[in-house]
């Protein structure tokens, strides 16, 4: 399906400016655990879809923001390529998640420490700012330092700086082979052992810990993977692709505890006193998912003492997500002002602030 | 506007209170070494040079300048190639090279905290005993500073696989023009709120002064090997680049040199590159010991199938180092062929390589100036070096006009005017080619969000709309561009 709604979207933005209305930007509506913006009208991007340019040899794909992530992934897989950052869909089995939504949220999966984040791979965006202007930043080449890096600024901005119309992202070759090895290991030793693996020149694509096991995912050529697996031992996991998918999409039984789920981004070696049965460690230790009824203050203090930060990722009701650090709040406001002077887009979604 | 006598006197008195005598330069003779960066075609003496040794001193200098409304141009090692550190004649040149301490090497967290004046290579040298290194390796790495790398979002010969500076920086401390210290990111792989870190990488000193950087360190690969493939035709070499990538291989580095560059490098370093080749590709593969030879053989096969007439694999570490030394020395080597050279930095989609190189050759003939090409082929980042003689009447203008044609060509094929050297003072007109006025206005508003008075590195990186309008008028209506008889892209 291929639809260019950019003119109509631009008109809707201009109309909202004229009427002094605020706009809630809507994609596929997949991430329903996140609070949506309370606004006067909706700017629906889900019909604005279609791949615009894909040249496997150039290692990038450009698509309209409303293009389903699944459609992009299938196309890439047909050419033995992938979005290396494994962006989460959170679509509950339906193909709701859109490219634009993924970029606006900026989540990356387990391959993040080894292949980069979604933000790392964004090459360019075409967007509408709060003045209703259609702007192009970045492009389709990997190296580009002309002008400020506005494209990457959009990643994780939750649509508060503008509506993304088109996005170009870098893609990577899909590895020939994947194998996951399991090691019995208490959580307190997990990150130290992970660091040991990183020093050993292995073709790593994930290092995680869950329910008493260290999980080592190897990806690469057959030679590289089998040599690495022979070198480090461990038990070969079966159905590993589905297993990683269930972790990425948080459909794994671990996530079904009906307790608040906190996301802690910390220096990878951080030693955090989290009870073993409440935590899933990802990103080589850099990301800790914690299901707990502990107070926000307790958790956030723990994360910040370790040199990181934490926010409530899922709860019984919709959550707000991350918020700007206090020391950068003024700058955040000025940036918001510079893109969206009338506060048109997604009011409140930047940490409940604006 | 030049600095009034009273402002200048007030500035000197106040700066004298925070900086020692040898850290505050005012005499013309002392200022002279700072009149330009790596782009020596532009020169300008600053009013004052400050060489602070602590963050507090930098902060004090900024506060003084902010109060007195004196422009500030930050400068690292001065190796920039776009005039980004060109002084403002009525301003302070804030040189950060004395803030050169490695503050912490945090091996368990795979990162290091450094001051901005730390040299790029010095960091990797310090971390190598721990089996770690800092991946971005610009050819200027012996000299350039990490602060400068952040400000330019520098790349290097290994950025095809390991990314640019923006992909390898985790945190920054920066001072606003008002002297406020902002702490951005840290030792984590992401940070809450807007991605201010991304905005600062490549901000060319316009948004803030970077006073501390937390960089990511990577484990040194177990094994790295390099090969040289020689071609009798530039187009074949260009196609080979695409074929390697299309085969699903991401080499650690993939560099191209054309005939003139090869000749220059050979005369300088004597590696034994095949001198009669029209182009050579330098391809490095790294990773685990078992995997590298296999991948290298695959690359070798692709090179041969793409028409390489000779493929040589470095036999040992010494030869590998020599191959790279020669590549990294190409700029100075070309400098020996000609009194002056002008280095361009456009990026193009890889599949247009052969076509663009052929058109650059034609332009070179039209303008009567030789062009040597040595560049990061893997990511389509071209560095045409235009050879000219500044002492020959009209040569510089001709070189600049040829450069402008090359940049227009890069934009026309879907690329960009600068891949890693930045816009600085040099490519302001190129920005008018690449961006619409609404986009430039957005950049200017971002700048104002950080620096409302426009005191930080004024007149760089983002052109005024007025300048673009004048340029447009010149191109379209009056036809007064230099060399109107020549074809333009
Ligand atoms: C021979 C040669 C080879 C090169 N090869 C490469 C290459 O392979 N890849 C590449 O990317 N570049 C290359 N360069 C360009 C140059 O080395 C890089 O741009 C480098 O990052 C500049 O660092 P510097 O410390 O010299 O910065 P400077 O030239 O001093 O400054 C560059 C810009 O950064 C700003 N700045 C510097 N420090 C700070 C700070 N602390 N805070 C805020 N702003 C600051 C300045 O205002 C200026 O705009 C090469 C240059 C030469 C001469």
PDB file of C-alpha atoms in Angstrom, chain B residues 132-369:
ATOM      1  CA  UNK B 132      40.497  -1.211  24.490  1.00  0.00           C
ATOM      2  CA  UNK B 133      40.539   1.583  21.930  1.00  0.00           C
ATOM      3  CA  UNK B 134      38.578   4.612  20.763  1.00  0.00           C
ATOM      4  CA  UNK B 135      37.221   3.767  17.327  1.00  0.00           C
ATOM      5  CA  UNK B 136      36.938   7.053  15.369  1.00  0.00           C
ATOM      6  CA  UNK B 137      40.334   7.588  13.767  1.00  0.00           C
ATOM      7  CA  UNK B 138      40.546  10.639  11.524  1.00  0.00           C
ATOM      8  CA  UNK B 139      43.686  10.723   9.409  1.00  0.00           C
ATOM      9  CA  UNK B 140      44.721  13.708  11.494  1.00  0.00           C
ATOM     10  CA  UNK B 141      44.530  11.651  14.685  1.00  0.00           C
ATOM     11  CA  UNK B 142      48.073  12.331  15.866  1.00  0.00           C
ATOM     12  CA  UNK B 143      47.191  15.994  16.162  1.00  0.00           C
ATOM     13  CA  UNK B 144      43.441  16.624  16.347  1.00  0.00           C
ATOM     14  CA  UNK B 145      41.638  16.961  19.671  1.00  0.00           C
ATOM     15  CA  UNK B 146      38.663  14.934  20.839  1.00  0.00           C
ATOM     16  CA  UNK B 147      36.772  18.166  21.542  1.00  0.00           C
ATOM     17  CA  UNK B 148      37.351  19.151  17.917  1.00  0.00           C
ATOM     18  CA  UNK B 149      36.253  15.675  16.809  1.00  0.00           C
ATOM     19  CA  UNK B 150      32.967  16.095  18.679  1.00  0.00           C
ATOM     20  CA  UNK B 151      32.447  19.589  17.310  1.00  0.00           C
ATOM     21  CA  UNK B 152      32.968  18.294  13.755  1.00  0.00           C
ATOM     22  CA  UNK B 153      31.442  14.818  14.255  1.00  0.00           C
ATOM     23  CA  UNK B 154      34.613  13.491  12.681  1.00  0.00           C
ATOM     24  CA  UNK B 155      34.884  10.205  10.937  1.00  0.00           C
ATOM     25  CA  UNK B 156      37.913   8.148  10.151  1.00  0.00           C
ATOM     26  CA  UNK B 157      39.070   5.305   7.996  1.00  0.00           C
ATOM     27  CA  UNK B 158      37.264   2.805  10.225  1.00  0.00           C
ATOM     28  CA  UNK B 159      33.902   4.553  10.499  1.00  0.00           C
ATOM     29  CA  UNK B 160      32.293   2.333   7.875  1.00  0.00           C
ATOM     30  CA  UNK B 161      32.073  -0.383  10.511  1.00  0.00           C
ATOM     31  CA  UNK B 162      32.464   1.506  13.784  1.00  0.00           C
ATOM     32  CA  UNK B 163      30.620   4.736  13.109  1.00  0.00           C
ATOM     33  CA  UNK B 164      31.387   8.428  13.420  1.00  0.00           C
ATOM     34  CA  UNK B 165      32.099  10.398  16.564  1.00  0.00           C
ATOM     35  CA  UNK B 166      28.340  10.678  17.289  1.00  0.00           C
ATOM     36  CA  UNK B 167      28.142   6.877  17.531  1.00  0.00           C
ATOM     37  CA  UNK B 168      31.011   6.662  19.978  1.00  0.00           C
ATOM     38  CA  UNK B 169      30.288   9.436  22.454  1.00  0.00           C
ATOM     39  CA  UNK B 170      28.164   8.696  25.515  1.00  0.00           C
ATOM     40  CA  UNK B 171      28.270  11.927  27.435  1.00  0.00           C
ATOM     41  CA  UNK B 172      29.387  15.543  27.317  1.00  0.00           C
ATOM     42  CA  UNK B 173      29.834  18.456  29.622  1.00  0.00           C
ATOM     43  CA  UNK B 174      29.458  21.751  27.910  1.00  0.00           C
ATOM     44  CA  UNK B 175      29.436  25.382  28.873  1.00  0.00           C
ATOM     45  CA  UNK B 176      26.863  27.707  27.430  1.00  0.00           C
ATOM     46  CA  UNK B 177      27.959  31.161  26.363  1.00  0.00           C
ATOM     47  CA  UNK B 178      26.584  32.378  29.702  1.00  0.00           C
ATOM     48  CA  UNK B 179      28.990  30.017  31.432  1.00  0.00           C
ATOM     49  CA  UNK B 180      26.380  27.546  32.606  1.00  0.00           C
ATOM     50  CA  UNK B 181      27.650  23.986  32.847  1.00  0.00           C
ATOM     51  CA  UNK B 182      25.351  21.418  31.237  1.00  0.00           C
ATOM     52  CA  UNK B 183      25.736  17.721  31.848  1.00  0.00           C
ATOM     53  CA  UNK B 184      24.511  15.685  28.902  1.00  0.00           C
ATOM     54  CA  UNK B 185      24.325  11.885  28.882  1.00  0.00           C
ATOM     55  CA  UNK B 186      26.867   9.928  30.898  1.00  0.00           C
ATOM     56  CA  UNK B 187      28.189   6.396  30.890  1.00  0.00           C
ATOM     57  CA  UNK B 188      24.881   4.956  29.719  1.00  0.00           C
ATOM     58  CA  UNK B 189      23.895   3.928  26.214  1.00  0.00           C
ATOM     59  CA  UNK B 190      21.055   6.443  26.105  1.00  0.00           C
ATOM     60  CA  UNK B 191      19.806   9.466  28.011  1.00  0.00           C
ATOM     61  CA  UNK B 192      16.370  10.829  28.905  1.00  0.00           C
ATOM     62  CA  UNK B 193      14.716  13.691  27.051  1.00  0.00           C
ATOM     63  CA  UNK B 194      15.774  15.104  23.711  1.00  0.00           C
ATOM     64  CA  UNK B 195      18.940  13.779  22.126  1.00  0.00           C
ATOM     65  CA  UNK B 196      20.961  16.899  22.847  1.00  0.00           C
ATOM     66  CA  UNK B 197      24.115  14.824  22.496  1.00  0.00           C
ATOM     67  CA  UNK B 198      23.391  14.203  18.818  1.00  0.00           C
ATOM     68  CA  UNK B 199      22.747  17.888  18.316  1.00  0.00           C
ATOM     69  CA  UNK B 200      26.108  18.824  19.801  1.00  0.00           C
ATOM     70  CA  UNK B 201      28.065  16.352  17.691  1.00  0.00           C
ATOM     71  CA  UNK B 202      28.927  18.334  14.593  1.00  0.00           C
ATOM     72  CA  UNK B 203      27.746  21.649  16.045  1.00  0.00           C
ATOM     73  CA  UNK B 204      31.055  23.321  15.092  1.00  0.00           C
ATOM     74  CA  UNK B 205      31.370  25.359  18.251  1.00  0.00           C
ATOM     75  CA  UNK B 206      28.089  27.223  17.635  1.00  0.00           C
ATOM     76  CA  UNK B 207      26.047  25.829  20.507  1.00  0.00           C
ATOM     77  CA  UNK B 208      28.431  25.497  23.414  1.00  0.00           C
ATOM     78  CA  UNK B 209      32.005  24.892  24.483  1.00  0.00           C
ATOM     79  CA  UNK B 210      32.640  21.219  25.138  1.00  0.00           C
ATOM     80  CA  UNK B 211      34.733  20.796  28.281  1.00  0.00           C
ATOM     81  CA  UNK B 212      34.473  17.072  28.965  1.00  0.00           C
ATOM     82  CA  UNK B 213      33.664  14.049  26.882  1.00  0.00           C
ATOM     83  CA  UNK B 214      32.755  10.488  27.873  1.00  0.00           C
ATOM     84  CA  UNK B 215      33.625   8.236  24.961  1.00  0.00           C
ATOM     85  CA  UNK B 216      32.856   4.620  24.402  1.00  0.00           C
ATOM     86  CA  UNK B 217      35.803   2.250  24.223  1.00  0.00           C
ATOM     87  CA  UNK B 218      35.717  -0.926  22.181  1.00  0.00           C
ATOM     88  CA  UNK B 219      37.720  -4.093  22.694  1.00  0.00           C
ATOM     89  CA  UNK B 220      40.641  -4.225  20.264  1.00  0.00           C
ATOM     90  CA  UNK B 221      39.824  -6.749  17.548  1.00  0.00           C
ATOM     91  CA  UNK B 222      41.784  -9.953  17.865  1.00  0.00           C
ATOM     92  CA  UNK B 223      42.983  -9.710  14.322  1.00  0.00           C
ATOM     93  CA  UNK B 224      43.003  -7.196  11.458  1.00  0.00           C
ATOM     94  CA  UNK B 225      44.275  -7.634   7.921  1.00  0.00           C
ATOM     95  CA  UNK B 226      44.446  -5.284   5.003  1.00  0.00           C
ATOM     96  CA  UNK B 227      44.651  -5.759   1.267  1.00  0.00           C
ATOM     97  CA  UNK B 228      45.401  -3.535  -1.674  1.00  0.00           C
ATOM     98  CA  UNK B 229      43.517  -4.145  -4.906  1.00  0.00           C
ATOM     99  CA  UNK B 230      44.700  -2.383  -8.056  1.00  0.00           C
ATOM    100  CA  UNK B 231      42.482  -1.446 -11.005  1.00  0.00           C
ATOM    101  CA  UNK B 232      43.243  -0.076 -14.471  1.00  0.00           C
ATOM    102  CA  UNK B 233      40.018   1.900 -14.438  1.00  0.00           C
ATOM    103  CA  UNK B 234      38.459   4.103 -11.769  1.00  0.00           C
ATOM    104  CA  UNK B 235      34.959   2.960 -12.721  1.00  0.00           C
ATOM    105  CA  UNK B 236      35.866  -0.667 -12.036  1.00  0.00           C
ATOM    106  CA  UNK B 237      37.210   0.255  -8.609  1.00  0.00           C
ATOM    107  CA  UNK B 238      34.020   2.197  -7.898  1.00  0.00           C
ATOM    108  CA  UNK B 239      31.906  -0.809  -8.868  1.00  0.00           C
ATOM    109  CA  UNK B 240      34.042  -3.105  -6.706  1.00  0.00           C
ATOM    110  CA  UNK B 241      33.181  -1.003  -3.660  1.00  0.00           C
ATOM    111  CA  UNK B 242      29.480  -1.556  -4.278  1.00  0.00           C
ATOM    112  CA  UNK B 243      30.022  -5.263  -4.931  1.00  0.00           C
ATOM    113  CA  UNK B 244      31.763  -5.800  -1.594  1.00  0.00           C
ATOM    114  CA  UNK B 245      28.944  -4.129   0.328  1.00  0.00           C
ATOM    115  CA  UNK B 246      26.242  -5.843  -1.713  1.00  0.00           C
ATOM    116  CA  UNK B 247      27.803  -9.183  -0.758  1.00  0.00           C
ATOM    117  CA  UNK B 248      26.866  -8.443   2.833  1.00  0.00           C
ATOM    118  CA  UNK B 249      30.400  -7.607   3.951  1.00  0.00           C
ATOM    119  CA  UNK B 250      31.049  -4.525   6.079  1.00  0.00           C
ATOM    120  CA  UNK B 251      34.822  -4.088   6.005  1.00  0.00           C
ATOM    121  CA  UNK B 252      36.469  -2.203   8.852  1.00  0.00           C
ATOM    122  CA  UNK B 253      37.761   0.230   6.249  1.00  0.00           C
ATOM    123  CA  UNK B 254      37.438   0.625   2.497  1.00  0.00           C
ATOM    124  CA  UNK B 255      39.476   3.450   0.999  1.00  0.00           C
ATOM    125  CA  UNK B 256      40.183   4.516  -2.547  1.00  0.00           C
ATOM    126  CA  UNK B 257      43.097   6.401  -4.081  1.00  0.00           C
ATOM    127  CA  UNK B 258      43.360   7.477  -7.710  1.00  0.00           C
ATOM    128  CA  UNK B 259      46.433   7.713  -9.934  1.00  0.00           C
ATOM    129  CA  UNK B 260      47.643  11.099  -8.792  1.00  0.00           C
ATOM    130  CA  UNK B 261      47.148  10.246  -5.131  1.00  0.00           C
ATOM    131  CA  UNK B 262      48.949   6.924  -5.568  1.00  0.00           C
ATOM    132  CA  UNK B 263      51.885   8.648  -7.232  1.00  0.00           C
ATOM    133  CA  UNK B 264      52.126  11.235  -4.484  1.00  0.00           C
ATOM    134  CA  UNK B 265      51.894   8.660  -1.704  1.00  0.00           C
ATOM    135  CA  UNK B 266      54.428   6.367  -3.350  1.00  0.00           C
ATOM    136  CA  UNK B 267      56.977   9.139  -3.805  1.00  0.00           C
ATOM    137  CA  UNK B 268      56.519   9.961  -0.127  1.00  0.00           C
ATOM    138  CA  UNK B 269      56.237   6.633   1.691  1.00  0.00           C
ATOM    139  CA  UNK B 270      57.424   3.975  -0.840  1.00  0.00           C
ATOM    140  CA  UNK B 271      55.044   1.173   0.058  1.00  0.00           C
ATOM    141  CA  UNK B 272      55.182  -0.420  -3.337  1.00  0.00           C
ATOM    142  CA  UNK B 273      51.599   0.316  -4.390  1.00  0.00           C
ATOM    143  CA  UNK B 274      51.330  -0.515  -8.095  1.00  0.00           C
ATOM    144  CA  UNK B 275      52.177   2.930  -9.514  1.00  0.00           C
ATOM    145  CA  UNK B 276      50.616   2.350 -12.920  1.00  0.00           C
ATOM    146  CA  UNK B 277      47.175   1.579 -11.460  1.00  0.00           C
ATOM    147  CA  UNK B 278      44.356   4.011 -12.273  1.00  0.00           C
ATOM    148  CA  UNK B 279      42.926   3.387  -8.812  1.00  0.00           C
ATOM    149  CA  UNK B 280      43.584   1.254  -5.789  1.00  0.00           C
ATOM    150  CA  UNK B 281      41.277   0.109  -3.040  1.00  0.00           C
ATOM    151  CA  UNK B 282      42.567  -0.445   0.445  1.00  0.00           C
ATOM    152  CA  UNK B 283      40.311  -2.837   2.309  1.00  0.00           C
ATOM    153  CA  UNK B 284      40.659  -3.851   5.936  1.00  0.00           C
ATOM    154  CA  UNK B 285      38.832  -6.708   7.590  1.00  0.00           C
ATOM    155  CA  UNK B 286      38.893  -7.251  11.354  1.00  0.00           C
ATOM    156  CA  UNK B 287      37.389  -9.594  13.912  1.00  0.00           C
ATOM    157  CA  UNK B 288      38.139 -13.017  15.306  1.00  0.00           C
ATOM    158  CA  UNK B 289      41.252 -14.830  14.125  1.00  0.00           C
ATOM    159  CA  UNK B 290      39.239 -17.645  12.552  1.00  0.00           C
ATOM    160  CA  UNK B 291      36.940 -15.372  10.663  1.00  0.00           C
ATOM    161  CA  UNK B 292      39.250 -12.745   9.184  1.00  0.00           C
ATOM    162  CA  UNK B 293      41.158 -14.886   6.638  1.00  0.00           C
ATOM    163  CA  UNK B 294      37.893 -16.294   5.329  1.00  0.00           C
ATOM    164  CA  UNK B 295      36.328 -12.891   4.870  1.00  0.00           C
ATOM    165  CA  UNK B 296      39.506 -11.552   3.304  1.00  0.00           C
ATOM    166  CA  UNK B 297      39.412 -14.328   0.718  1.00  0.00           C
ATOM    167  CA  UNK B 298      35.809 -13.454  -0.093  1.00  0.00           C
ATOM    168  CA  UNK B 299      36.756  -9.805  -0.562  1.00  0.00           C
ATOM    169  CA  UNK B 300      39.745 -10.811  -2.697  1.00  0.00           C
ATOM    170  CA  UNK B 301      37.457 -12.865  -4.918  1.00  0.00           C
ATOM    171  CA  UNK B 302      35.035  -9.962  -5.324  1.00  0.00           C
ATOM    172  CA  UNK B 303      37.890  -7.591  -6.174  1.00  0.00           C
ATOM    173  CA  UNK B 304      39.169  -9.969  -8.848  1.00  0.00           C
ATOM    174  CA  UNK B 305      35.692 -10.516 -10.255  1.00  0.00           C
ATOM    175  CA  UNK B 306      35.230  -6.737 -10.348  1.00  0.00           C
ATOM    176  CA  UNK B 307      38.328  -6.459 -12.538  1.00  0.00           C
ATOM    177  CA  UNK B 308      41.247  -5.897 -10.154  1.00  0.00           C
ATOM    178  CA  UNK B 309      44.491  -6.774 -11.946  1.00  0.00           C
ATOM    179  CA  UNK B 310      46.414  -7.274  -8.743  1.00  0.00           C
ATOM    180  CA  UNK B 311      45.432  -7.988  -5.125  1.00  0.00           C
ATOM    181  CA  UNK B 312      48.028  -7.906  -2.395  1.00  0.00           C
ATOM    182  CA  UNK B 313      47.367  -8.887   1.197  1.00  0.00           C
ATOM    183  CA  UNK B 314      49.693  -7.443   3.816  1.00  0.00           C
ATOM    184  CA  UNK B 315      51.795 -10.332   5.078  1.00  0.00           C
ATOM    185  CA  UNK B 316      52.369  -9.069   8.597  1.00  0.00           C
ATOM    186  CA  UNK B 317      51.491  -6.309  11.036  1.00  0.00           C
ATOM    187  CA  UNK B 318      54.424  -4.164   9.870  1.00  0.00           C
ATOM    188  CA  UNK B 319      53.257  -4.250   6.285  1.00  0.00           C
ATOM    189  CA  UNK B 320      49.687  -3.539   7.364  1.00  0.00           C
ATOM    190  CA  UNK B 321      50.890  -0.467   9.255  1.00  0.00           C
ATOM    191  CA  UNK B 322      52.846   0.640   6.202  1.00  0.00           C
ATOM    192  CA  UNK B 323      49.811   0.342   3.903  1.00  0.00           C
ATOM    193  CA  UNK B 324      47.833   2.536   6.276  1.00  0.00           C
ATOM    194  CA  UNK B 325      50.659   4.966   6.852  1.00  0.00           C
ATOM    195  CA  UNK B 326      50.789   5.625   3.186  1.00  0.00           C
ATOM    196  CA  UNK B 327      47.042   6.221   3.024  1.00  0.00           C
ATOM    197  CA  UNK B 328      47.068   8.512   6.033  1.00  0.00           C
ATOM    198  CA  UNK B 329      50.035  10.443   4.623  1.00  0.00           C
ATOM    199  CA  UNK B 330      48.383  11.133   1.283  1.00  0.00           C
ATOM    200  CA  UNK B 331      47.358  14.691   2.157  1.00  0.00           C
ATOM    201  CA  UNK B 332      50.870  15.820   3.040  1.00  0.00           C
ATOM    202  CA  UNK B 333      52.188  13.770   0.125  1.00  0.00           C
ATOM    203  CA  UNK B 334      49.912  15.618  -2.281  1.00  0.00           C
ATOM    204  CA  UNK B 335      51.108  18.779  -0.611  1.00  0.00           C
ATOM    205  CA  UNK B 336      54.557  18.020  -2.033  1.00  0.00           C
ATOM    206  CA  UNK B 337      53.211  17.821  -5.583  1.00  0.00           C
ATOM    207  CA  UNK B 338      51.813  21.310  -5.544  1.00  0.00           C
ATOM    208  CA  UNK B 339      52.353  24.519  -3.581  1.00  0.00           C
ATOM    209  CA  UNK B 340      48.762  24.479  -2.343  1.00  0.00           C
ATOM    210  CA  UNK B 341      45.821  22.146  -2.328  1.00  0.00           C
ATOM    211  CA  UNK B 342      42.176  22.555  -1.527  1.00  0.00           C
ATOM    212  CA  UNK B 343      40.457  19.565   0.077  1.00  0.00           C
ATOM    213  CA  UNK B 344      36.802  18.878  -0.693  1.00  0.00           C
ATOM    214  CA  UNK B 345      34.561  16.628   1.382  1.00  0.00           C
ATOM    215  CA  UNK B 346      31.290  15.723  -0.344  1.00  0.00           C
ATOM    216  CA  UNK B 347      29.444  12.460   0.220  1.00  0.00           C
ATOM    217  CA  UNK B 348      27.560  10.672  -2.538  1.00  0.00           C
ATOM    218  CA  UNK B 349      25.551   7.449  -2.781  1.00  0.00           C
ATOM    219  CA  UNK B 350      28.042   4.648  -3.431  1.00  0.00           C
ATOM    220  CA  UNK B 351      26.492   3.561  -6.703  1.00  0.00           C
ATOM    221  CA  UNK B 352      27.230   6.957  -8.254  1.00  0.00           C
ATOM    222  CA  UNK B 353      30.978   6.759  -7.476  1.00  0.00           C
ATOM    223  CA  UNK B 354      32.234   5.886 -10.939  1.00  0.00           C
ATOM    224  CA  UNK B 355      30.041   8.491 -12.605  1.00  0.00           C
ATOM    225  CA  UNK B 356      30.986  11.261 -10.181  1.00  0.00           C
ATOM    226  CA  UNK B 357      34.709  10.524 -10.431  1.00  0.00           C
ATOM    227  CA  UNK B 358      34.508  10.674 -14.219  1.00  0.00           C
ATOM    228  CA  UNK B 359      32.734  14.033 -14.050  1.00  0.00           C
ATOM    229  CA  UNK B 360      35.267  15.380 -11.567  1.00  0.00           C
ATOM    230  CA  UNK B 361      37.985  14.418 -14.016  1.00  0.00           C
ATOM    231  CA  UNK B 362      36.229  16.335 -16.773  1.00  0.00           C
ATOM    232  CA  UNK B 363      35.843  19.375 -14.508  1.00  0.00           C
ATOM    233  CA  UNK B 364      39.504  19.188 -13.606  1.00  0.00           C
ATOM    234  CA  UNK B 365      40.401  19.386 -17.283  1.00  0.00           C
ATOM    235  CA  UNK B 366      37.999  22.250 -17.935  1.00  0.00           C
ATOM    236  CA  UNK B 367      39.419  24.316 -15.094  1.00  0.00           C
ATOM    237  CA  UNK B 368      42.973  23.315 -15.867  1.00  0.00           C
ATOM    238  CA  UNK B 369      43.688  22.295 -12.260  1.00  0.00           C
TER     239      UNK B 369
END
